[in-house]
Amino acid sequence: MMLKDKVAVIYGAGGAIGGAVARAFASAGAKLFLTGRHLAPVEAVAKDVVSAGGSAEAAEVDALDEQAVGKHLQSVSDTAGRVDISFNAVGIPNTKILGVPLVELDVEQFSLPIATYSTSYFLTARLAARHMVPNRSGVIMTVTALHSRTGIPLVGGYGPAMAAKEALTRDLSAELASQGIRVVGLRPQAMPETRTIKEAFEPRAKASGLTWEQWQESLASRTHARRLMTLEEMADVAVLMASDKASGMTGTTVNLTMGSLDD
Ligand SMILES: NC(=O)c1ccc[n+]([C@@H]2O[C@H](COP(=O)([O-])OP(=O)(O)OC[C@H]3O[C@@H](n4cnc5c(N)ncnc54)[C@H](OP(=O)(O)O)[C@@H]3O)[C@@H](O)[C@H]2O)c1
């Protein structure tokens, strides 16, 4: 029970990563306040958590809407008395942002991931920090991808978006760590069990003459372990990083690429 009675707010909780992190946080004893742009998938995760004996409430919150995020955090604070963990797992469909060469990409498509990812992380982190500062305690977390640190073709504005989020993790920590708030990101390799990865890459694998299994094998061959990380493994690291056992970690993004990307 590494997160016993910690109050955690998750944004994008109806998604693959948000849902996996929610289940792992709940198993570790956290009280969950789950949010997403559409209520139904968030409610489904909350229902799972509650039927497994955990504590979760679901709410519809657009993580790009400052007022909605602020109002929800105030209601969490009023109900639970505090906000201990903020986890931003918001994601926009890869199909909207990948696949076009940079020289052909229009400005809107380039800017979409940069604006969406950095703004939603900024808003959710900033507003959560305002509830954490008076307690001199809290952990702000998010998720990025190896595109932040390595050149990959046909990913449009996704690489700059991931790099911006990792820079924001460092900068938030530089301002907040002295007030007892840690800021830690997770950078997993693609997890093919997620709908987002399958939808974005299965057609591209087929177009280059590979089966979906061959594509996964080729990605896995770039890791030291010759396999890809599971959602559950990623979520277990999220629990550790959110817990007091990681009190020495802040201002950094944990490299979960299993050797695909050197530090
Ligand atoms: N999947 C992977 O293997 C992997 C690996 C590395 C990094 N990542 C990154 O991790 C993040 C999440 O990935 P994922 O696979 O979990 O994606 P996902 O399953 O599509 O989940 C993303 C969630 O974010 C929600 N969302 C989108 N815009 C929102 C907004 N404005 N406010 C609130 N919620 C919003 C979506 O809700 P709606 O569907 O209702 O819009 C969805 O539930 C992305 O940044 C992705 O690039 C993923």
mmCIF file of N, CA and C and ligand atoms in Angstrom, residues 11-18 35-38 41 61-64 89-92 94 116-117 143-145 158 162 165 188-192 194-197, ligand 1:
data_model
loop_
_atom_site.group_PDB
_atom_site.id
_atom_site.type_symbol
_atom_site.label_atom_id
_atom_site.label_comp_id
_atom_site.label_asym_id
_atom_site.label_seq_id
_atom_site.Cartn_x
_atom_site.Cartn_y
_atom_site.Cartn_z
ATOM 1 N N TYR A 11 -5.807 12.847 -15.190
ATOM 2 C CA TYR A 11 -6.416 13.455 -16.392
ATOM 3 C C TYR A 11 -6.206 12.491 -17.561
ATOM 4 N N GLY A 12 -7.263 12.292 -18.360
ATOM 5 C CA GLY A 12 -7.178 11.304 -19.436
ATOM 6 C C GLY A 12 -7.288 9.897 -18.860
ATOM 7 N N ALA A 13 -8.068 9.760 -17.772
ATOM 8 C CA ALA A 13 -8.140 8.480 -17.045
ATOM 9 C C ALA A 13 -8.893 7.407 -17.815
ATOM 10 N N GLY A 14 -9.633 7.789 -18.865
ATOM 11 C CA GLY A 14 -10.342 6.788 -19.655
ATOM 12 C C GLY A 14 -9.450 6.160 -20.710
ATOM 13 N N GLY A 15 -8.236 6.648 -20.862
ATOM 14 C CA GLY A 15 -7.321 6.135 -21.878
ATOM 15 C C GLY A 15 -6.519 4.947 -21.373
ATOM 16 N N ALA A 16 -5.654 4.416 -22.242
ATOM 17 C CA ALA A 16 -4.894 3.208 -21.899
ATOM 18 C C ALA A 16 -3.954 3.471 -20.716
ATOM 19 N N ILE A 17 -3.148 4.526 -20.822
ATOM 20 C CA ILE A 17 -2.171 4.797 -19.756
ATOM 21 C C ILE A 17 -2.881 5.314 -18.504
ATOM 22 N N GLY A 18 -3.802 6.262 -18.692
ATOM 23 C CA GLY A 18 -4.540 6.800 -17.540
ATOM 24 C C GLY A 18 -5.271 5.694 -16.791
ATOM 25 N N THR A 35 -10.640 11.789 -14.282
ATOM 26 C CA THR A 35 -11.273 12.750 -15.187
ATOM 27 C C THR A 35 -10.908 12.450 -16.636
ATOM 28 N N GLY A 36 -11.768 12.970 -17.519
ATOM 29 C CA GLY A 36 -11.491 12.852 -18.948
ATOM 30 C C GLY A 36 -12.438 13.750 -19.705
ATOM 31 N N ARG A 37 -12.157 13.878 -20.994
ATOM 32 C CA ARG A 37 -12.970 14.751 -21.843
ATOM 33 C C ARG A 37 -14.373 14.191 -22.023
ATOM 34 N N HIS A 38 -14.494 12.862 -22.059
ATOM 35 C CA HIS A 38 -15.805 12.213 -22.141
ATOM 36 C C HIS A 38 -15.975 11.337 -20.904
ATOM 37 N N PRO A 41 -15.914 6.569 -20.686
ATOM 38 C CA PRO A 41 -14.747 5.707 -20.449
ATOM 39 C C PRO A 41 -14.124 5.907 -19.061
ATOM 40 N N VAL A 61 -13.965 16.337 -17.317
ATOM 41 C CA VAL A 61 -13.161 17.560 -17.228
ATOM 42 C C VAL A 61 -12.289 17.644 -18.481
ATOM 43 N N ASP A 62 -12.402 18.732 -19.214
ATOM 44 C CA ASP A 62 -11.524 18.962 -20.358
ATOM 45 C C ASP A 62 -10.224 19.556 -19.811
ATOM 46 N N ALA A 63 -9.121 18.829 -19.992
ATOM 47 C CA ALA A 63 -7.844 19.254 -19.408
ATOM 48 C C ALA A 63 -7.234 20.460 -20.124
ATOM 49 N N LEU A 64 -7.951 21.007 -21.122
ATOM 50 C CA LEU A 64 -7.492 22.244 -21.767
ATOM 51 C C LEU A 64 -8.354 23.421 -21.308
ATOM 52 N N ALA A 89 -2.319 12.139 -18.178
ATOM 53 C CA ALA A 89 -2.142 11.071 -19.182
ATOM 54 C C ALA A 89 -2.923 11.402 -20.448
ATOM 55 N N VAL A 90 -3.159 12.684 -20.657
ATOM 56 C CA VAL A 90 -3.948 13.109 -21.824
ATOM 57 C C VAL A 90 -3.218 12.761 -23.121
ATOM 58 N N GLY A 91 -3.969 12.286 -24.091
ATOM 59 C CA GLY A 91 -3.371 11.979 -25.397
ATOM 60 C C GLY A 91 -4.351 12.282 -26.512
ATOM 61 N N ILE A 92 -3.842 12.781 -27.614
ATOM 62 C CA ILE A 92 -4.714 12.980 -28.771
ATOM 63 C C ILE A 92 -4.379 11.893 -29.805
ATOM 64 N N ASN A 94 -2.978 9.610 -32.450
ATOM 65 C CA ASN A 94 -1.767 9.682 -33.276
ATOM 66 C C ASN A 94 -2.107 9.841 -34.749
ATOM 67 N N THR A 116 -1.511 21.251 -27.614
ATOM 68 C CA THR A 116 -2.383 20.427 -26.757
ATOM 69 C C THR A 116 -1.603 19.832 -25.585
ATOM 70 N N TYR A 117 -0.482 19.170 -25.896
ATOM 71 C CA TYR A 117 0.243 18.466 -24.827
ATOM 72 C C TYR A 117 0.852 19.431 -23.816
ATOM 73 N N VAL A 143 3.353 11.774 -18.782
ATOM 74 C CA VAL A 143 3.957 10.733 -19.598
ATOM 75 C C VAL A 143 4.423 11.347 -20.920
ATOM 76 N N THR A 144 5.601 10.942 -21.371
ATOM 77 C CA THR A 144 6.119 11.403 -22.672
ATOM 78 C C THR A 144 6.529 10.163 -23.490
ATOM 79 N N ALA A 145 7.332 10.387 -24.518
ATOM 80 C CA ALA A 145 7.759 9.265 -25.367
ATOM 81 C C ALA A 145 9.180 9.547 -25.848
ATOM 82 N N TYR A 158 4.947 15.952 -32.902
ATOM 83 C CA TYR A 158 4.889 15.110 -31.699
ATOM 84 C C TYR A 158 6.213 15.144 -30.910
ATOM 85 N N MET A 162 6.713 16.404 -27.041
ATOM 86 C CA MET A 162 7.248 15.579 -25.944
ATOM 87 C C MET A 162 8.455 16.260 -25.295
ATOM 88 N N LYS A 165 7.199 18.964 -22.983
ATOM 89 C CA LYS A 165 6.695 18.458 -21.702
ATOM 90 C C LYS A 165 7.855 18.091 -20.768
ATOM 91 N N PRO A 188 7.751 5.984 -21.497
ATOM 92 C CA PRO A 188 7.731 4.586 -21.929
ATOM 93 C C PRO A 188 7.964 4.437 -23.427
ATOM 94 N N GLN A 189 8.445 3.277 -23.817
ATOM 95 C CA GLN A 189 8.477 2.855 -25.225
ATOM 96 C C GLN A 189 7.026 2.598 -25.648
ATOM 97 N N ALA A 190 6.753 2.521 -26.927
ATOM 98 C CA ALA A 190 5.389 2.217 -27.389
ATOM 99 C C ALA A 190 4.920 0.886 -26.798
ATOM 100 N N MET A 191 3.687 0.863 -26.318
ATOM 101 C CA MET A 191 3.115 -0.372 -25.780
ATOM 102 C C MET A 191 2.022 -0.837 -26.751
ATOM 103 N N PRO A 192 2.338 -1.855 -27.595
ATOM 104 C CA PRO A 192 1.428 -2.226 -28.692
ATOM 105 C C PRO A 192 0.075 -2.735 -28.231
ATOM 106 N N THR A 194 -1.874 -1.084 -26.543
ATOM 107 C CA THR A 194 -2.770 0.074 -26.465
ATOM 108 C C THR A 194 -3.383 0.363 -27.843
ATOM 109 N N ARG A 195 -4.637 0.815 -27.807
ATOM 110 C CA ARG A 195 -5.366 1.108 -29.045
ATOM 111 C C ARG A 195 -4.643 2.180 -29.869
ATOM 112 N N THR A 196 -4.102 3.188 -29.180
ATOM 113 C CA THR A 196 -3.466 4.301 -29.891
ATOM 114 C C THR A 196 -2.296 3.825 -30.751
ATOM 115 N N ILE A 197 -1.485 2.949 -30.197
ATOM 116 C CA ILE A 197 -0.308 2.466 -30.935
ATOM 117 C C ILE A 197 -0.761 1.555 -32.084
HETATM 118 N N1 LIG B 1 0.260 4.137 -25.696
HETATM 119 C C1 LIG B 1 1.569 4.082 -25.640
HETATM 120 O O1 LIG B 1 2.184 3.025 -25.849
HETATM 121 C C2 LIG B 1 2.361 5.326 -25.326
HETATM 122 C C3 LIG B 1 3.756 5.254 -25.225
HETATM 123 C C4 LIG B 1 4.472 6.407 -24.922
HETATM 124 C C5 LIG B 1 3.805 7.591 -24.718
HETATM 125 N N2 LIG B 1 2.446 7.650 -24.821
HETATM 126 C C6 LIG B 1 1.781 8.920 -24.591
HETATM 127 O O2 LIG B 1 0.936 8.774 -23.445
HETATM 128 C C7 LIG B 1 -0.225 9.599 -23.575
HETATM 129 C C8 LIG B 1 -1.491 8.750 -23.424
HETATM 130 O O3 LIG B 1 -1.456 7.673 -24.324
HETATM 131 P P1 LIG B 1 -2.600 6.568 -24.352
HETATM 132 O O4 LIG B 1 -2.115 5.453 -25.193
HETATM 133 O O5 LIG B 1 -3.082 6.285 -22.981
HETATM 134 O O6 LIG B 1 -3.739 7.342 -25.170
HETATM 135 P P2 LIG B 1 -5.342 7.127 -25.146
HETATM 136 O O7 LIG B 1 -5.686 5.727 -24.813
HETATM 137 O O8 LIG B 1 -5.876 7.717 -26.397
HETATM 138 O O9 LIG B 1 -5.784 8.033 -23.926
HETATM 139 C C9 LIG B 1 -5.739 9.407 -23.973
HETATM 140 C C10 LIG B 1 -6.894 9.947 -23.163
HETATM 141 O O10 LIG B 1 -6.786 11.380 -23.107
HETATM 142 C C11 LIG B 1 -8.112 11.873 -23.189
HETATM 143 N N3 LIG B 1 -8.098 13.272 -23.614
HETATM 144 C C12 LIG B 1 -7.768 13.796 -24.821
HETATM 145 N N4 LIG B 1 -7.876 15.122 -24.818
HETATM 146 C C13 LIG B 1 -8.308 15.448 -23.566
HETATM 147 C C14 LIG B 1 -8.611 16.660 -22.931
HETATM 148 N N5 LIG B 1 -8.502 17.833 -23.565
HETATM 149 N N6 LIG B 1 -9.030 16.637 -21.657
HETATM 150 C C15 LIG B 1 -9.161 15.473 -20.986
HETATM 151 N N7 LIG B 1 -8.873 14.276 -21.518
HETATM 152 C C16 LIG B 1 -8.460 14.278 -22.803
HETATM 153 C C17 LIG B 1 -8.780 10.983 -24.209
HETATM 154 O O11 LIG B 1 -10.173 11.090 -24.051
HETATM 155 P P3 LIG B 1 -11.130 11.031 -25.331
HETATM 156 O O12 LIG B 1 -10.836 9.725 -26.001
HETATM 157 O O13 LIG B 1 -12.479 11.110 -24.693
HETATM 158 O O14 LIG B 1 -10.773 12.211 -26.175
HETATM 159 C C18 LIG B 1 -8.249 9.608 -23.780
HETATM 160 O O15 LIG B 1 -9.057 9.008 -22.801
HETATM 161 C C19 LIG B 1 -0.051 10.270 -24.934
HETATM 162 O O16 LIG B 1 0.617 11.486 -24.706
HETATM 163 C C20 LIG B 1 0.843 9.343 -25.692
HETATM 164 O O17 LIG B 1 1.528 10.010 -26.718
HETATM 165 C C21 LIG B 1 1.712 6.544 -25.121
#
